[in-house]
mmCIF file of C-alpha atoms in Angstrom:
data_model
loop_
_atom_site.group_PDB
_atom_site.id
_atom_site.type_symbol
_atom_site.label_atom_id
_atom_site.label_comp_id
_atom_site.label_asym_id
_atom_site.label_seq_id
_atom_site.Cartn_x
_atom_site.Cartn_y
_atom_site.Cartn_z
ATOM 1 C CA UNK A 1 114.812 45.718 -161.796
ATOM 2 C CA UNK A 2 115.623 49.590 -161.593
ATOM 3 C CA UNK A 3 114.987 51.791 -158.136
ATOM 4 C CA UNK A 4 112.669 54.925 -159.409
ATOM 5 C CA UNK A 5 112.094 58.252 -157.255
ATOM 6 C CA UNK A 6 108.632 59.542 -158.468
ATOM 7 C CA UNK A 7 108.939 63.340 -158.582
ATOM 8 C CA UNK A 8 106.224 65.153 -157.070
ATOM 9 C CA UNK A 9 104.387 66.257 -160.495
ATOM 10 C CA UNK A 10 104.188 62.138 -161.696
ATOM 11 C CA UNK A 11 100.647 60.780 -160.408
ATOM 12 C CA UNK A 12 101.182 57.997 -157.487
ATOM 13 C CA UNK A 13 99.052 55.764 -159.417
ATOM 14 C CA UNK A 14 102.048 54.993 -161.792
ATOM 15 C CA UNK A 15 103.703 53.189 -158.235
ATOM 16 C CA UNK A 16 101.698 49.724 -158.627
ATOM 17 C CA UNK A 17 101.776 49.271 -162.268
ATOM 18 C CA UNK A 18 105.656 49.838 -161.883
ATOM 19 C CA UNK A 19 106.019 47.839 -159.467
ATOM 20 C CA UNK A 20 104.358 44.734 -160.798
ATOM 21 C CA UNK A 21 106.622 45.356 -163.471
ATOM 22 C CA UNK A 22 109.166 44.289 -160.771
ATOM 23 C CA UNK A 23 110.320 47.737 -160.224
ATOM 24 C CA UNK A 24 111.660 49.414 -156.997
ATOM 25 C CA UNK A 25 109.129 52.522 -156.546
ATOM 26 C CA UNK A 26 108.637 55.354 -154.299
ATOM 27 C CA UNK A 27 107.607 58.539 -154.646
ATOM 28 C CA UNK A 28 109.417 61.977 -153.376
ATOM 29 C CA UNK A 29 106.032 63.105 -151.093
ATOM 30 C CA UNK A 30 106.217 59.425 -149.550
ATOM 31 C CA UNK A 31 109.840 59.914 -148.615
ATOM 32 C CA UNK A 32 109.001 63.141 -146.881
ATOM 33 C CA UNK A 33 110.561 65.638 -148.851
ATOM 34 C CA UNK A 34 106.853 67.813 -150.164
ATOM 35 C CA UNK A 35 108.282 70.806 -151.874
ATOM 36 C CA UNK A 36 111.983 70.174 -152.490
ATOM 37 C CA UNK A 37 113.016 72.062 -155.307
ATOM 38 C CA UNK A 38 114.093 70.311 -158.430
ATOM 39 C CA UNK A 39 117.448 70.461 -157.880
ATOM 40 C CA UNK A 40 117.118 68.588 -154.400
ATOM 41 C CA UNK A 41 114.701 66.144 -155.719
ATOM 42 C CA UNK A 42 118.209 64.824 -158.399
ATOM 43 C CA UNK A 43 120.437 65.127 -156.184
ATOM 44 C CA UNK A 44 117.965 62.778 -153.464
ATOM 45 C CA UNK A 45 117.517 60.635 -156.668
ATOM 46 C CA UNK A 46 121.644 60.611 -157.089
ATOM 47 C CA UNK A 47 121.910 59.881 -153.311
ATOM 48 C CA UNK A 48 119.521 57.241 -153.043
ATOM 49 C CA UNK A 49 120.805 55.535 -156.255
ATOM 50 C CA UNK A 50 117.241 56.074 -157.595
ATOM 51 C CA UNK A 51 116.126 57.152 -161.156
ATOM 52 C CA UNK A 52 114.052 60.473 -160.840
ATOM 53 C CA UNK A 53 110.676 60.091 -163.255
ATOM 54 C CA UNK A 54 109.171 63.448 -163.717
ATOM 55 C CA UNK A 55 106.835 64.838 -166.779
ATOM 56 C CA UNK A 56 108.824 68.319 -166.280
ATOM 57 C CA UNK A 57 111.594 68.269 -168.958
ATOM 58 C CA UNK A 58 111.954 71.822 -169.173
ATOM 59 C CA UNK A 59 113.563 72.112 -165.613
ATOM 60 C CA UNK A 60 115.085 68.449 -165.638
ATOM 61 C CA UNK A 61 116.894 68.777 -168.850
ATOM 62 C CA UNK A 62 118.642 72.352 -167.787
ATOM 63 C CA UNK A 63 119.875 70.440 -164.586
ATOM 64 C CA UNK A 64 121.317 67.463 -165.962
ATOM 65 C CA UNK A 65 123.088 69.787 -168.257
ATOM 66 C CA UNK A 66 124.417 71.596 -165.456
ATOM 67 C CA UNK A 67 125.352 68.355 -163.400
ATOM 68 C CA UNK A 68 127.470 66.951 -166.443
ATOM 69 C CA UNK A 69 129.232 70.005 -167.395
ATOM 70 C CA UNK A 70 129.909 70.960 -164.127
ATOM 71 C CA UNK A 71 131.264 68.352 -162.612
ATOM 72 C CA UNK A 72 133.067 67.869 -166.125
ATOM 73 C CA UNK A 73 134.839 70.897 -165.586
ATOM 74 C CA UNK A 74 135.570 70.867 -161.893
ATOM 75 C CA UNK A 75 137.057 67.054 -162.748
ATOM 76 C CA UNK A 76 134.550 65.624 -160.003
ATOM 77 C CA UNK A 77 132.780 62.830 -162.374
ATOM 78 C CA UNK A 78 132.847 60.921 -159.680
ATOM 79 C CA UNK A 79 129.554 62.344 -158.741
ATOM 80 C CA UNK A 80 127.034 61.050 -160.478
ATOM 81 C CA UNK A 81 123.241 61.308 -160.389
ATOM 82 C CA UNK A 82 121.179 57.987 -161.701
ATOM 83 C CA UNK A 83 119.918 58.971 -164.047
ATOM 84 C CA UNK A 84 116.243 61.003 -164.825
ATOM 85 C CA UNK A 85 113.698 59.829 -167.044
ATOM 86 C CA UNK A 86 111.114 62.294 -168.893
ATOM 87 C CA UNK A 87 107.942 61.255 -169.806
ATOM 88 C CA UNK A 88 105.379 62.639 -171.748
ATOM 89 C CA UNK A 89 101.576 62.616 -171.010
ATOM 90 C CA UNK A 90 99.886 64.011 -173.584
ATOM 91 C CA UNK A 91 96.291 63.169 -174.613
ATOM 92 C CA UNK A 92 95.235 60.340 -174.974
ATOM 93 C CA UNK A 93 97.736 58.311 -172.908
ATOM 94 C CA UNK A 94 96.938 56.181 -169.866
ATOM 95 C CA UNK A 95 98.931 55.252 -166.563
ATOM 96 C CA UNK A 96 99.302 52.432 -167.741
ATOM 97 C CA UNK A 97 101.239 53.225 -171.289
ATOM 98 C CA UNK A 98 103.535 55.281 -169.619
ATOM 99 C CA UNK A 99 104.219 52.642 -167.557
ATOM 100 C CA UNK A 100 104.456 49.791 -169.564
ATOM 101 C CA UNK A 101 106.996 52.161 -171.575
ATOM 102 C CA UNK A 102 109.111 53.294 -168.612
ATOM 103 C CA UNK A 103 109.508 49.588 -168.289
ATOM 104 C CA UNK A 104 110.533 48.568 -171.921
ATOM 105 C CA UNK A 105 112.453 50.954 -171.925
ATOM 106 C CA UNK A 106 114.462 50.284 -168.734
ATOM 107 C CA UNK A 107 114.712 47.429 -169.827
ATOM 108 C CA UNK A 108 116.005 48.028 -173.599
ATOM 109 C CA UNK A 109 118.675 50.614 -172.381
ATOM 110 C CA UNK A 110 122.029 50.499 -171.282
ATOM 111 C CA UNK A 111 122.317 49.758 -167.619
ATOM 112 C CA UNK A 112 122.894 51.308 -165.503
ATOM 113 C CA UNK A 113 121.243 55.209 -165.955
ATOM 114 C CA UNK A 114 124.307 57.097 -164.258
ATOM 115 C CA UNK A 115 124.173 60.609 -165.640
ATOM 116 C CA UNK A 116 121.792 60.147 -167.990
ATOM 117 C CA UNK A 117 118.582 61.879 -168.909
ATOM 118 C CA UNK A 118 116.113 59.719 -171.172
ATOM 119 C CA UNK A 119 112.658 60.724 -172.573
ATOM 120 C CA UNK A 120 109.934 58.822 -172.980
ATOM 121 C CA UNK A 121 106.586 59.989 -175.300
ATOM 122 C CA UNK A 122 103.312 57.569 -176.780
ATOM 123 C CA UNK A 123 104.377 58.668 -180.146
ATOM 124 C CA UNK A 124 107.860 58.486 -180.017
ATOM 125 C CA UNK A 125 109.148 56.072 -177.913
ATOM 126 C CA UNK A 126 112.593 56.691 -176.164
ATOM 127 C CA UNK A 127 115.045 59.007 -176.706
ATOM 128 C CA UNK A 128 118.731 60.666 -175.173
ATOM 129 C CA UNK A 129 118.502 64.144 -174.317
ATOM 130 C CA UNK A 130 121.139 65.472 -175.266
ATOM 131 C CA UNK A 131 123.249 67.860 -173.885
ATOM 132 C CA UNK A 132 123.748 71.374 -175.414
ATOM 133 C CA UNK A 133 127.390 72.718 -175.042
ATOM 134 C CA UNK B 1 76.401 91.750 -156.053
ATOM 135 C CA UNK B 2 73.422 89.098 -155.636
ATOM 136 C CA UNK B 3 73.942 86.932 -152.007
ATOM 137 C CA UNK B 4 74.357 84.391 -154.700
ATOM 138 C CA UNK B 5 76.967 85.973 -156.253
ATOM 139 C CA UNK B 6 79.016 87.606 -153.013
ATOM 140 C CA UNK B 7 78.564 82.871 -152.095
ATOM 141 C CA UNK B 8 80.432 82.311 -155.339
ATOM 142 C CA UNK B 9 82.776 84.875 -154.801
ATOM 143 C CA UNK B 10 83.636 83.849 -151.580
ATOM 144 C CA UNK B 11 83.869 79.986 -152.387
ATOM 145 C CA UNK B 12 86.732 80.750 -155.159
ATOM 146 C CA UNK B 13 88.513 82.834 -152.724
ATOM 147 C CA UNK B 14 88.715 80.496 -150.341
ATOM 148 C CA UNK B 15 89.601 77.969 -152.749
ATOM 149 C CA UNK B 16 92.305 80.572 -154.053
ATOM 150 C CA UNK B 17 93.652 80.605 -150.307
ATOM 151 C CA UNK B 18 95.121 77.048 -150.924
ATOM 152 C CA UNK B 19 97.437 77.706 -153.737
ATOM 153 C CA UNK B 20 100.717 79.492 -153.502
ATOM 154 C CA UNK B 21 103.356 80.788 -155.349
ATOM 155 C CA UNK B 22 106.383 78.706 -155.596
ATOM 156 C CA UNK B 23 109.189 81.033 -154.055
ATOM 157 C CA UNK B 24 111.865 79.345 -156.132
ATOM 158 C CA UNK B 25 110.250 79.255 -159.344
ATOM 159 C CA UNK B 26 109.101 83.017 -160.524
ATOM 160 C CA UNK B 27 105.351 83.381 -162.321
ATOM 161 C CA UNK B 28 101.807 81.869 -161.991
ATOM 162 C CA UNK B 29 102.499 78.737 -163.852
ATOM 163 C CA UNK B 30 104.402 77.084 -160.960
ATOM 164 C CA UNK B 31 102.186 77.921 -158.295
ATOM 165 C CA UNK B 32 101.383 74.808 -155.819
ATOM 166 C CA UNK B 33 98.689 73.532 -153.085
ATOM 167 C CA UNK B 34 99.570 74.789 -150.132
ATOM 168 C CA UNK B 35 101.266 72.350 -147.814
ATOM 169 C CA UNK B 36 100.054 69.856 -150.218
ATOM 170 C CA UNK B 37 102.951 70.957 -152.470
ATOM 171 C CA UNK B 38 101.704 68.936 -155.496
ATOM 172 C CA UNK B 39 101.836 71.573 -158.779
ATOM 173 C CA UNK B 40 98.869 73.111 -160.279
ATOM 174 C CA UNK B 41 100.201 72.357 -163.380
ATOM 175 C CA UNK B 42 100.334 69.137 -163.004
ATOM 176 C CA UNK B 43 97.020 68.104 -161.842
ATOM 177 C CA UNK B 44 95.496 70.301 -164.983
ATOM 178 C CA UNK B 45 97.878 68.357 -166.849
ATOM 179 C CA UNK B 46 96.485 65.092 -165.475
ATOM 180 C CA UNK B 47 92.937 65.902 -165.920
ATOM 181 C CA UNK B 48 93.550 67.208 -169.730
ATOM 182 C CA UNK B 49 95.671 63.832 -170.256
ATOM 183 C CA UNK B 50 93.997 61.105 -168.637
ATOM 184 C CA UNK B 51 90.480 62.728 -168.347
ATOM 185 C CA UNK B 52 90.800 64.017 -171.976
ATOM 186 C CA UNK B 53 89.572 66.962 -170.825
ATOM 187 C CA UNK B 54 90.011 69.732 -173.515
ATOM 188 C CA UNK B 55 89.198 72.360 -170.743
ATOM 189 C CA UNK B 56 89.891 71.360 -167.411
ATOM 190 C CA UNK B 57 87.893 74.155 -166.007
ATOM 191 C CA UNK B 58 84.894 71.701 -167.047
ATOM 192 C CA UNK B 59 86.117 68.997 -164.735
ATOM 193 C CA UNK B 60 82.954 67.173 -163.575
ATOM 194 C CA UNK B 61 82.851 65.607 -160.228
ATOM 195 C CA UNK B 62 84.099 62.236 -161.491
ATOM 196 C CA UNK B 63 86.996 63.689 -162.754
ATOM 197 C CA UNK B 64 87.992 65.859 -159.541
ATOM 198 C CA UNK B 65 87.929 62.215 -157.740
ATOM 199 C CA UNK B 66 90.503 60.812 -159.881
ATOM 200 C CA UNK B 67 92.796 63.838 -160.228
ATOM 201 C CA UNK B 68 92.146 63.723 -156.158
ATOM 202 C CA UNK B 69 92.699 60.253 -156.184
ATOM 203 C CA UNK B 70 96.209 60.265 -158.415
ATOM 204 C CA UNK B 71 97.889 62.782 -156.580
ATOM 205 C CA UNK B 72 96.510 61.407 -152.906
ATOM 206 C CA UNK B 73 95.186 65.018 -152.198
ATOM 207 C CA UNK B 74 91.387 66.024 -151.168
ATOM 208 C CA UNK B 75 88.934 66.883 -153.932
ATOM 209 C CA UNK B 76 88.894 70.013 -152.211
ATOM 210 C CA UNK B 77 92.858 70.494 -153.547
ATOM 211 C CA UNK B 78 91.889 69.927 -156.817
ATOM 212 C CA UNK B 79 89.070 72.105 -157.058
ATOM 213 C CA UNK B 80 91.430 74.940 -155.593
ATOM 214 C CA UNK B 81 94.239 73.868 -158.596
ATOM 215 C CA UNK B 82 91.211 74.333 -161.149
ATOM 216 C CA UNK B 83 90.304 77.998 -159.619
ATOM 217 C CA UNK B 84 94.004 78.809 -159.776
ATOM 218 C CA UNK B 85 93.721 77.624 -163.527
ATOM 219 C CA UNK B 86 90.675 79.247 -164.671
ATOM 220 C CA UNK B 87 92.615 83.059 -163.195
ATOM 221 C CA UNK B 88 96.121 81.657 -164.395
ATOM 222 C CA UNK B 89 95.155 79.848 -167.690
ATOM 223 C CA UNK B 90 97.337 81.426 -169.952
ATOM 224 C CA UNK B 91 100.438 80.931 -167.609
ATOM 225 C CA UNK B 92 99.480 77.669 -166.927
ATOM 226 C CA UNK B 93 98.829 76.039 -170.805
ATOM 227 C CA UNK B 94 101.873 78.075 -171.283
ATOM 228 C CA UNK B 95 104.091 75.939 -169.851
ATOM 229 C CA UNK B 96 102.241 72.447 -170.423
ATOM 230 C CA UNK B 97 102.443 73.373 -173.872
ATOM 231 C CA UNK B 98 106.437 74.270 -173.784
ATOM 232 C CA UNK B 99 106.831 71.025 -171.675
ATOM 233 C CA UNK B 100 104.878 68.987 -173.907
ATOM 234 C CA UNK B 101 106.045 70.259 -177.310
ATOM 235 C CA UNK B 102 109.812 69.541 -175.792
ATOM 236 C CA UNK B 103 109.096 65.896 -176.466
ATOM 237 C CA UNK B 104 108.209 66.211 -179.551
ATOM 238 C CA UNK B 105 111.900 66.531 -181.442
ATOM 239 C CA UNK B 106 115.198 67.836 -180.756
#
């Protein structure tokens, strides 16, 4: 179904459920790349075609906003990352709801994920982060 | 200082020893395991999620296995990540609380 790059913060454990769910998962420590800054870890997602999964908004969200605008302005859309999904864990919340949601809501979306950054929370269910200009 | 004591003292030092400062990120809340790389703030996040652990410095031993066991690093890691919390709390809930209230609305 979708190829997912689990950022180093997202427990490994969410790699089975996801991938009964007939998903494509690895995670960024099992590719080798321990340590990569943020910034690396998208643009290895965006090379490898993979959809980052992290639980740190606060960093993701500033660098999709820099990847759109950016290459919005420089007129180099052609580079495109695939997408980053946000999810919540809060309380409360197992592996296993966050990824039974990742997959509903892979699967309720728009395909593909190119250059876009999607949240995920118990209580809220999906949502576009947008993009402040 | 008790022998006791100067035992403790050494312990959470050495458990200190394993968790670094992220050079790209300034401030105690991103500090990581060393070579490990996995974030502090992410296995206290785990173990106040999953564990429901209102304070994670209370981890019991059951609860060190699974944070150990999540983020494939030794209990020994996770232990360290707690020492690091219980010196860096306020840095640390910090930022799981910024992160976490981010979901909550736009």
């Amino acid at each position: 179904m979708a190829a997912l790059l689990l950022d180093e913060n997202v427990s490994e454990r969410l790699i089975d459920p996801l991938t009964v769910l007939d998903h494509d998962v690895v995670s960024v420590n099992a590719l080798g790349h321990k340590g990569r800054v943020d910034a690396i870890i998208l643009l290895i997602g965006a090379d490898l075609r993979r959809i980052v999964v992290t639980h740190n908004r606060s960093h993701f969200q500033v660098l999709h906003e820099a990847w759109i605008l950016w290459t919005l302005t420089w007129n180099t859309q052609q580079f495109r990352h695939a997408g980053i999904i946000v999810a919540r864990s809060g309380p409360g919340t197992t592996i296993s709801d966050i990824a039974t949601g990742i997959d509903a809501g892979i699967r309720q979306e728009t395909w593909p994920f190119d250059n876009r950054c999607l949240g995920w929370g118990y209580a809220r269910g999906w949502f576009e982060v947008s993009i402040r200009t | 200082m008790s022998q006791a004591q100067a035992i403790d003292t050494e312990t959470v030092d050495e458990l200190l020893a394993m968790v670094k400062r992220d050079p790209h990120r300034p401030g105690p809340a991103f500090a990581r395991l060393v070579e490990l790389e996995r974030p502090v703030w992410a296995i206290i996040m785990h173990l106040q999620s999953f564990r429901g652990l209102e304070d994670a410095a209370r981890a019991s031993e059951a609860d060190i296995a699974d944070a150990a066991n999540a983020y494939v690093v030794p209990r020994q890691a996770v232990r360290a990540a707690i020492a690091y919390y219980v010196k860096h709390r306020r840095s640390v809930d910090a930022f799981l609380l910024l992160n976490s209230e981010s979901f909550d609305e736009d």
